[in-house]
Amino acid sequence: MLKRVGLIATAASVAALAVVASAIARPATVAAASALSCKKGVSIGMLAPITGPAGSIGSDQLHWAQFYATQWNKNKKHVKLKIVQGDTQLDPAKASTVAQSFASNGSIAGVIGPAGSDEVQATAPILRKAGLAFASGSATRVSLTNGSQKGYFFRDVPNDGVQGPTAGNYMFSALGVKSGDSVMVVDDQESYSTGLADIVGQNLTGKGVKVDRESISQKATDFSSLVAKVTSATKVVYLPFQLASEAQLFAQQLKAQGKTAIVFGSDGTFDSSKFNVNGSYISFFAPDVTTIKADASIVAAFQKQFPGATSPFGAPNYVLAQMYAAAITTSCKDNKITRAELRKNFAKVSLKSTILGTPIRFTANGDLAGAKFHIFKIVNGKYETVQ
């Protein structure tokens, strides 16, 4: 009897609290809606894996966005740009939680990120419902720009539909793969990996290559069973992994067994501190801005503000911050701004030149117009651009 009464009392209390919370939430929502201010500055949320297994990537992405904001804000005539960071740890569940906090934060006008394709898919309903534009500098799954998020989701990097053929064609043109040869394609059971693996596999099959399609957990550390399947006829092992450390382990175990197949990673494996087996290759959605002469002064200024190495994962987010600044400037011409207005103006931004070495504009569905992938080779532990 006590339990039942206690439950009823608890339920009544919860109901009462819910009514109070609802009553409080309604005016708070109205207040939040009016929190955007051109005069006080406009905030852009940043969804990135700042800590966790991909922390080196996410922190670089955050730093490049913050760096652009710092440079932009030096001009007192500009509407002040603020970057609000949200750590996702490359986890869709965590990304959704942070996205919800951004959605309910009335001072946030738009979002940079999320970084991963799975995260984009998880957060899209939340961000779209809140009327927020969200733009990724690293999510490459093809379906993300199939039109379902038109006007809300954008990216300034090419999708996997470009990467797959780029990797397959390079294997033929530069790595000695011919019709009748064998290539092993291994995914890490994450949707980014499986989707890209399928595209590359189809591309190679269309060229007459015998594709050994394999799959292994992203948490695996022993690849001996897969390495054992690599024969003298296997020219390349393609690893569209999300973690560079996994590609490193695979490549090391391949060499330990005396296998000569070339390891070819994707953008998720681009981290010279974690994947540095000589002779390996990587396809990546952005150039290394540290090798572009025109970017020398910008890179120097960035490294002064954020000492240490940088990777191609960061610079696309600098460009996204730049695009938001342009859209904010347009939106604030009348000293007023809304999320809907910013979305509309962000979609129209076209930059004739960028630190990525190419102009940037979006297609109708939010993809990067004229996109291409780059190829890097690992030489003495360093990444050298070969295409």
PDB file of C-alpha atoms in Angstrom, residues 150-360:
ATOM      1  CA  LYS A 150      17.884  20.526 -48.885  1.00  0.00           C
ATOM      2  CA  GLY A 151      18.286  24.056 -47.596  1.00  0.00           C
ATOM      3  CA  TYR A 152      19.526  22.881 -44.179  1.00  0.00           C
ATOM      4  CA  PHE A 153      22.560  20.632 -44.598  1.00  0.00           C
ATOM      5  CA  PHE A 154      25.671  21.652 -46.542  1.00  0.00           C
ATOM      6  CA  ARG A 155      29.279  20.501 -46.914  1.00  0.00           C
ATOM      7  CA  ASP A 156      32.371  22.067 -48.452  1.00  0.00           C
ATOM      8  CA  VAL A 157      34.092  18.739 -49.127  1.00  0.00           C
ATOM      9  CA  PRO A 158      33.386  16.168 -51.869  1.00  0.00           C
ATOM     10  CA  ASN A 159      31.266  13.112 -51.136  1.00  0.00           C
ATOM     11  CA  ASP A 160      32.180   9.444 -51.332  1.00  0.00           C
ATOM     12  CA  GLY A 161      30.692   9.259 -54.811  1.00  0.00           C
ATOM     13  CA  VAL A 162      33.745  11.257 -55.874  1.00  0.00           C
ATOM     14  CA  GLN A 163      36.224   9.515 -53.586  1.00  0.00           C
ATOM     15  CA  GLY A 164      35.386   5.976 -54.692  1.00  0.00           C
ATOM     16  CA  PRO A 165      36.169   6.458 -58.397  1.00  0.00           C
ATOM     17  CA  THR A 166      39.204   8.602 -57.517  1.00  0.00           C
ATOM     18  CA  ALA A 167      40.704   5.780 -55.461  1.00  0.00           C
ATOM     19  CA  GLY A 168      39.820   3.093 -58.001  1.00  0.00           C
ATOM     20  CA  ASN A 169      41.174   5.070 -60.943  1.00  0.00           C
ATOM     21  CA  TYR A 170      44.417   5.835 -59.112  1.00  0.00           C
ATOM     22  CA  MET A 171      44.975   2.157 -58.398  1.00  0.00           C
ATOM     23  CA  PHE A 172      44.838   1.575 -62.168  1.00  0.00           C
ATOM     24  CA  SER A 173      46.827   4.594 -63.285  1.00  0.00           C
ATOM     25  CA  ALA A 174      49.590   4.570 -60.679  1.00  0.00           C
ATOM     26  CA  LEU A 175      49.594   1.411 -58.542  1.00  0.00           C
ATOM     27  CA  GLY A 176      49.806  -1.220 -61.257  1.00  0.00           C
ATOM     28  CA  VAL A 177      46.353  -2.753 -60.822  1.00  0.00           C
ATOM     29  CA  LYS A 178      45.025  -4.314 -64.018  1.00  0.00           C
ATOM     30  CA  SER A 179      41.993  -6.255 -65.121  1.00  0.00           C
ATOM     31  CA  GLY A 180      42.198  -9.745 -63.645  1.00  0.00           C
ATOM     32  CA  ASP A 181      44.228  -8.630 -60.607  1.00  0.00           C
ATOM     33  CA  SER A 182      42.892  -8.865 -57.054  1.00  0.00           C
ATOM     34  CA  VAL A 183      42.162  -6.088 -54.557  1.00  0.00           C
ATOM     35  CA  MET A 184      40.982  -6.649 -51.004  1.00  0.00           C
ATOM     36  CA  VAL A 185      38.425  -4.118 -49.710  1.00  0.00           C
ATOM     37  CA  VAL A 186      37.840  -4.138 -45.950  1.00  0.00           C
ATOM     38  CA  ASP A 187      35.221  -2.045 -44.133  1.00  0.00           C
ATOM     39  CA  ASP A 188      35.133  -1.432 -40.371  1.00  0.00           C
ATOM     40  CA  GLN A 189      31.381  -2.081 -40.066  1.00  0.00           C
ATOM     41  CA  GLU A 190      30.492   1.607 -39.682  1.00  0.00           C
ATOM     42  CA  SER A 191      28.135   3.141 -42.250  1.00  0.00           C
ATOM     43  CA  TYR A 192      30.744   5.577 -43.582  1.00  0.00           C
ATOM     44  CA  SER A 193      33.145   2.702 -44.146  1.00  0.00           C
ATOM     45  CA  THR A 194      30.689   0.216 -45.604  1.00  0.00           C
ATOM     46  CA  GLY A 195      29.238   2.781 -48.013  1.00  0.00           C
ATOM     47  CA  LEU A 196      32.635   3.846 -49.329  1.00  0.00           C
ATOM     48  CA  ALA A 197      33.866   0.255 -49.512  1.00  0.00           C
ATOM     49  CA  ASP A 198      30.866  -0.641 -51.663  1.00  0.00           C
ATOM     50  CA  ILE A 199      31.497   2.250 -54.053  1.00  0.00           C
ATOM     51  CA  VAL A 200      35.177   1.379 -54.490  1.00  0.00           C
ATOM     52  CA  GLY A 201      34.360  -2.310 -54.860  1.00  0.00           C
ATOM     53  CA  GLN A 202      31.837  -1.576 -57.600  1.00  0.00           C
ATOM     54  CA  ASN A 203      34.279   0.709 -59.387  1.00  0.00           C
ATOM     55  CA  LEU A 204      36.992  -1.949 -59.394  1.00  0.00           C
ATOM     56  CA  THR A 205      34.637  -4.745 -60.414  1.00  0.00           C
ATOM     57  CA  GLY A 206      33.591  -2.625 -63.375  1.00  0.00           C
ATOM     58  CA  LYS A 207      37.251  -2.544 -64.418  1.00  0.00           C
ATOM     59  CA  GLY A 208      37.523  -6.336 -64.347  1.00  0.00           C
ATOM     60  CA  VAL A 209      39.261  -6.535 -60.951  1.00  0.00           C
ATOM     61  CA  LYS A 210      38.613  -9.457 -58.626  1.00  0.00           C
ATOM     62  CA  VAL A 211      37.404  -7.834 -55.403  1.00  0.00           C
ATOM     63  CA  ASP A 212      37.754  -9.700 -52.116  1.00  0.00           C
ATOM     64  CA  ARG A 213      35.154  -7.865 -50.009  1.00  0.00           C
ATOM     65  CA  GLU A 214      35.818  -8.211 -46.260  1.00  0.00           C
ATOM     66  CA  SER A 215      34.512  -6.683 -43.035  1.00  0.00           C
ATOM     67  CA  ILE A 216      35.893  -6.387 -39.503  1.00  0.00           C
ATOM     68  CA  SER A 217      34.957  -4.595 -36.290  1.00  0.00           C
ATOM     69  CA  GLN A 218      36.288  -1.089 -35.745  1.00  0.00           C
ATOM     70  CA  LYS A 219      37.514  -2.291 -32.342  1.00  0.00           C
ATOM     71  CA  ALA A 220      39.571  -5.184 -33.741  1.00  0.00           C
ATOM     72  CA  THR A 221      43.298  -5.334 -33.052  1.00  0.00           C
ATOM     73  CA  ASP A 222      44.122  -8.718 -34.596  1.00  0.00           C
ATOM     74  CA  PHE A 223      43.899  -8.736 -38.396  1.00  0.00           C
ATOM     75  CA  SER A 224      45.863 -11.957 -38.892  1.00  0.00           C
ATOM     76  CA  SER A 225      42.925 -13.884 -40.379  1.00  0.00           C
ATOM     77  CA  LEU A 226      42.365 -11.205 -43.026  1.00  0.00           C
ATOM     78  CA  VAL A 227      46.069 -10.762 -43.710  1.00  0.00           C
ATOM     79  CA  ALA A 228      46.291 -14.499 -44.311  1.00  0.00           C
ATOM     80  CA  LYS A 229      43.836 -14.072 -47.205  1.00  0.00           C
ATOM     81  CA  VAL A 230      46.130 -11.598 -48.952  1.00  0.00           C
ATOM     82  CA  THR A 231      47.939 -13.494 -51.718  1.00  0.00           C
ATOM     83  CA  SER A 232      50.647 -12.627 -54.218  1.00  0.00           C
ATOM     84  CA  ALA A 233      47.860 -11.733 -56.645  1.00  0.00           C
ATOM     85  CA  THR A 234      46.493  -9.077 -54.262  1.00  0.00           C
ATOM     86  CA  LYS A 235      47.861  -5.777 -55.498  1.00  0.00           C
ATOM     87  CA  VAL A 236      46.138  -3.424 -53.051  1.00  0.00           C
ATOM     88  CA  VAL A 237      44.296  -3.628 -49.734  1.00  0.00           C
ATOM     89  CA  TYR A 238      41.793  -0.774 -49.492  1.00  0.00           C
ATOM     90  CA  LEU A 239      40.907   0.302 -45.933  1.00  0.00           C
ATOM     91  CA  PRO A 240      38.140   2.918 -45.684  1.00  0.00           C
ATOM     92  CA  PHE A 241      38.506   3.006 -41.898  1.00  0.00           C
ATOM     93  CA  GLN A 242      37.471   5.830 -39.582  1.00  0.00           C
ATOM     94  CA  LEU A 243      40.421   5.361 -37.226  1.00  0.00           C
ATOM     95  CA  ALA A 244      43.991   5.825 -38.444  1.00  0.00           C
ATOM     96  CA  SER A 245      45.328   3.579 -35.681  1.00  0.00           C
ATOM     97  CA  GLU A 246      43.389   0.650 -37.150  1.00  0.00           C
ATOM     98  CA  ALA A 247      44.953   1.168 -40.579  1.00  0.00           C
ATOM     99  CA  GLN A 248      48.363   1.284 -38.904  1.00  0.00           C
ATOM    100  CA  LEU A 249      47.798  -2.049 -37.182  1.00  0.00           C
ATOM    101  CA  PHE A 250      46.600  -3.679 -40.398  1.00  0.00           C
ATOM    102  CA  ALA A 251      49.565  -2.375 -42.411  1.00  0.00           C
ATOM    103  CA  GLN A 252      52.053  -3.458 -39.747  1.00  0.00           C
ATOM    104  CA  GLN A 253      50.597  -6.962 -39.549  1.00  0.00           C
ATOM    105  CA  LEU A 254      50.583  -7.194 -43.339  1.00  0.00           C
ATOM    106  CA  LYS A 255      54.306  -6.424 -43.450  1.00  0.00           C
ATOM    107  CA  ALA A 256      54.983  -8.773 -40.523  1.00  0.00           C
ATOM    108  CA  GLN A 257      53.598 -11.645 -42.604  1.00  0.00           C
ATOM    109  CA  GLY A 258      55.798 -10.649 -45.539  1.00  0.00           C
ATOM    110  CA  LYS A 259      52.918  -9.513 -47.754  1.00  0.00           C
ATOM    111  CA  THR A 260      53.680  -6.916 -50.421  1.00  0.00           C
ATOM    112  CA  ALA A 261      50.194  -5.584 -51.192  1.00  0.00           C
ATOM    113  CA  ILE A 262      49.910  -1.796 -51.034  1.00  0.00           C
ATOM    114  CA  VAL A 263      47.726  -0.409 -48.251  1.00  0.00           C
ATOM    115  CA  PHE A 264      45.374   2.356 -49.412  1.00  0.00           C
ATOM    116  CA  GLY A 265      43.412   4.264 -46.761  1.00  0.00           C
ATOM    117  CA  SER A 266      40.622   6.837 -46.961  1.00  0.00           C
ATOM    118  CA  ASP A 267      40.145  10.245 -45.349  1.00  0.00           C
ATOM    119  CA  GLY A 268      39.341   8.680 -41.971  1.00  0.00           C
ATOM    120  CA  THR A 269      42.891   7.321 -41.778  1.00  0.00           C
ATOM    121  CA  PHE A 270      44.605  10.642 -42.450  1.00  0.00           C
ATOM    122  CA  ASP A 271      46.721  11.136 -39.333  1.00  0.00           C
ATOM    123  CA  SER A 272      50.493  10.947 -39.713  1.00  0.00           C
ATOM    124  CA  SER A 273      50.951  10.416 -35.969  1.00  0.00           C
ATOM    125  CA  LYS A 274      48.849   7.248 -36.070  1.00  0.00           C
ATOM    126  CA  PHE A 275      49.151   5.932 -39.640  1.00  0.00           C
ATOM    127  CA  ASN A 276      52.672   6.218 -41.041  1.00  0.00           C
ATOM    128  CA  VAL A 277      53.641   2.922 -42.699  1.00  0.00           C
ATOM    129  CA  ASN A 278      55.890   3.827 -45.639  1.00  0.00           C
ATOM    130  CA  GLY A 279      54.575   3.143 -49.113  1.00  0.00           C
ATOM    131  CA  SER A 280      50.919   3.394 -48.090  1.00  0.00           C
ATOM    132  CA  TYR A 281      48.443   5.719 -49.793  1.00  0.00           C
ATOM    133  CA  ILE A 282      45.486   7.803 -48.637  1.00  0.00           C
ATOM    134  CA  SER A 283      42.702   9.582 -50.488  1.00  0.00           C
ATOM    135  CA  PHE A 284      41.496  12.763 -48.836  1.00  0.00           C
ATOM    136  CA  PHE A 285      38.764  15.325 -49.456  1.00  0.00           C
ATOM    137  CA  ALA A 286      40.939  18.410 -48.996  1.00  0.00           C
ATOM    138  CA  PRO A 287      44.460  19.514 -49.843  1.00  0.00           C
ATOM    139  CA  ASP A 288      47.184  19.987 -47.247  1.00  0.00           C
ATOM    140  CA  VAL A 289      47.099  23.775 -46.895  1.00  0.00           C
ATOM    141  CA  THR A 290      50.610  23.771 -45.435  1.00  0.00           C
ATOM    142  CA  THR A 291      51.894  22.857 -48.922  1.00  0.00           C
ATOM    143  CA  ILE A 292      50.032  25.674 -50.742  1.00  0.00           C
ATOM    144  CA  LYS A 293      52.402  28.633 -51.157  1.00  0.00           C
ATOM    145  CA  ALA A 294      49.589  31.180 -51.236  1.00  0.00           C
ATOM    146  CA  ASP A 295      48.513  30.021 -47.768  1.00  0.00           C
ATOM    147  CA  ALA A 296      51.910  30.444 -46.104  1.00  0.00           C
ATOM    148  CA  SER A 297      51.044  33.586 -44.126  1.00  0.00           C
ATOM    149  CA  ILE A 298      47.671  32.198 -43.042  1.00  0.00           C
ATOM    150  CA  VAL A 299      49.208  28.910 -41.893  1.00  0.00           C
ATOM    151  CA  ALA A 300      51.918  30.796 -40.003  1.00  0.00           C
ATOM    152  CA  ALA A 301      49.306  32.930 -38.232  1.00  0.00           C
ATOM    153  CA  PHE A 302      47.258  29.843 -37.411  1.00  0.00           C
ATOM    154  CA  GLN A 303      50.237  28.029 -35.935  1.00  0.00           C
ATOM    155  CA  LYS A 304      51.104  31.089 -33.883  1.00  0.00           C
ATOM    156  CA  GLN A 305      47.634  31.049 -32.326  1.00  0.00           C
ATOM    157  CA  PHE A 306      47.525  27.246 -32.076  1.00  0.00           C
ATOM    158  CA  PRO A 307      51.111  25.922 -31.896  1.00  0.00           C
ATOM    159  CA  GLY A 308      51.686  22.431 -33.259  1.00  0.00           C
ATOM    160  CA  ALA A 309      50.823  20.410 -36.306  1.00  0.00           C
ATOM    161  CA  THR A 310      47.679  20.738 -38.385  1.00  0.00           C
ATOM    162  CA  SER A 311      45.966  18.336 -40.779  1.00  0.00           C
ATOM    163  CA  PRO A 312      43.708  18.757 -43.831  1.00  0.00           C
ATOM    164  CA  PHE A 313      40.738  18.013 -41.537  1.00  0.00           C
ATOM    165  CA  GLY A 314      40.913  21.525 -40.128  1.00  0.00           C
ATOM    166  CA  ALA A 315      41.012  23.942 -43.044  1.00  0.00           C
ATOM    167  CA  PRO A 316      37.550  23.154 -44.518  1.00  0.00           C
ATOM    168  CA  ASN A 317      36.081  24.412 -41.238  1.00  0.00           C
ATOM    169  CA  TYR A 318      37.964  27.685 -41.613  1.00  0.00           C
ATOM    170  CA  VAL A 319      36.177  28.043 -44.948  1.00  0.00           C
ATOM    171  CA  LEU A 320      32.790  27.215 -43.402  1.00  0.00           C
ATOM    172  CA  ALA A 321      33.346  29.883 -40.748  1.00  0.00           C
ATOM    173  CA  GLN A 322      34.249  32.260 -43.579  1.00  0.00           C
ATOM    174  CA  MET A 323      31.028  31.394 -45.396  1.00  0.00           C
ATOM    175  CA  TYR A 324      28.972  31.940 -42.260  1.00  0.00           C
ATOM    176  CA  ALA A 325      30.629  35.332 -41.776  1.00  0.00           C
ATOM    177  CA  ALA A 326      29.634  36.295 -45.319  1.00  0.00           C
ATOM    178  CA  ALA A 327      26.056  35.090 -44.783  1.00  0.00           C
ATOM    179  CA  ILE A 328      25.827  36.896 -41.438  1.00  0.00           C
ATOM    180  CA  THR A 329      27.031  40.126 -43.054  1.00  0.00           C
ATOM    181  CA  THR A 330      24.293  39.875 -45.680  1.00  0.00           C
ATOM    182  CA  SER A 331      21.650  38.976 -43.117  1.00  0.00           C
ATOM    183  CA  CYS A 332      22.585  41.831 -40.789  1.00  0.00           C
ATOM    184  CA  LYS A 333      22.310  44.604 -43.384  1.00  0.00           C
ATOM    185  CA  ASP A 334      19.085  45.646 -41.666  1.00  0.00           C
ATOM    186  CA  ASN A 335      20.609  44.954 -38.224  1.00  0.00           C
ATOM    187  CA  LYS A 336      18.327  41.951 -37.779  1.00  0.00           C
ATOM    188  CA  ILE A 337      18.958  38.242 -38.237  1.00  0.00           C
ATOM    189  CA  THR A 338      16.998  35.001 -37.935  1.00  0.00           C
ATOM    190  CA  ARG A 339      17.989  31.382 -38.370  1.00  0.00           C
ATOM    191  CA  ALA A 340      15.820  31.135 -41.486  1.00  0.00           C
ATOM    192  CA  GLU A 341      17.400  34.232 -43.023  1.00  0.00           C
ATOM    193  CA  LEU A 342      20.899  32.951 -42.303  1.00  0.00           C
ATOM    194  CA  ARG A 343      20.088  29.549 -43.872  1.00  0.00           C
ATOM    195  CA  LYS A 344      18.889  31.251 -47.032  1.00  0.00           C
ATOM    196  CA  ASN A 345      21.920  33.509 -47.321  1.00  0.00           C
ATOM    197  CA  PHE A 346      24.405  30.773 -46.389  1.00  0.00           C
ATOM    198  CA  ALA A 347      23.178  28.621 -49.281  1.00  0.00           C
ATOM    199  CA  LYS A 348      23.948  31.473 -51.686  1.00  0.00           C
ATOM    200  CA  VAL A 349      27.511  32.201 -50.552  1.00  0.00           C
ATOM    201  CA  SER A 350      30.081  31.794 -53.318  1.00  0.00           C
ATOM    202  CA  LEU A 351      33.783  32.323 -52.629  1.00  0.00           C
ATOM    203  CA  LYS A 352      35.975  32.928 -55.679  1.00  0.00           C
ATOM    204  CA  SER A 353      39.089  31.802 -53.855  1.00  0.00           C
ATOM    205  CA  THR A 354      39.776  29.975 -50.572  1.00  0.00           C
ATOM    206  CA  ILE A 355      42.694  28.581 -48.596  1.00  0.00           C
ATOM    207  CA  LEU A 356      41.767  25.194 -50.084  1.00  0.00           C
ATOM    208  CA  GLY A 357      43.067  26.470 -53.412  1.00  0.00           C
ATOM    209  CA  THR A 358      39.681  26.319 -55.113  1.00  0.00           C
ATOM    210  CA  PRO A 359      36.499  28.417 -55.277  1.00  0.00           C
ATOM    211  CA  ILE A 360      33.630  27.275 -53.063  1.00  0.00           C
TER     212      ILE A 360
END
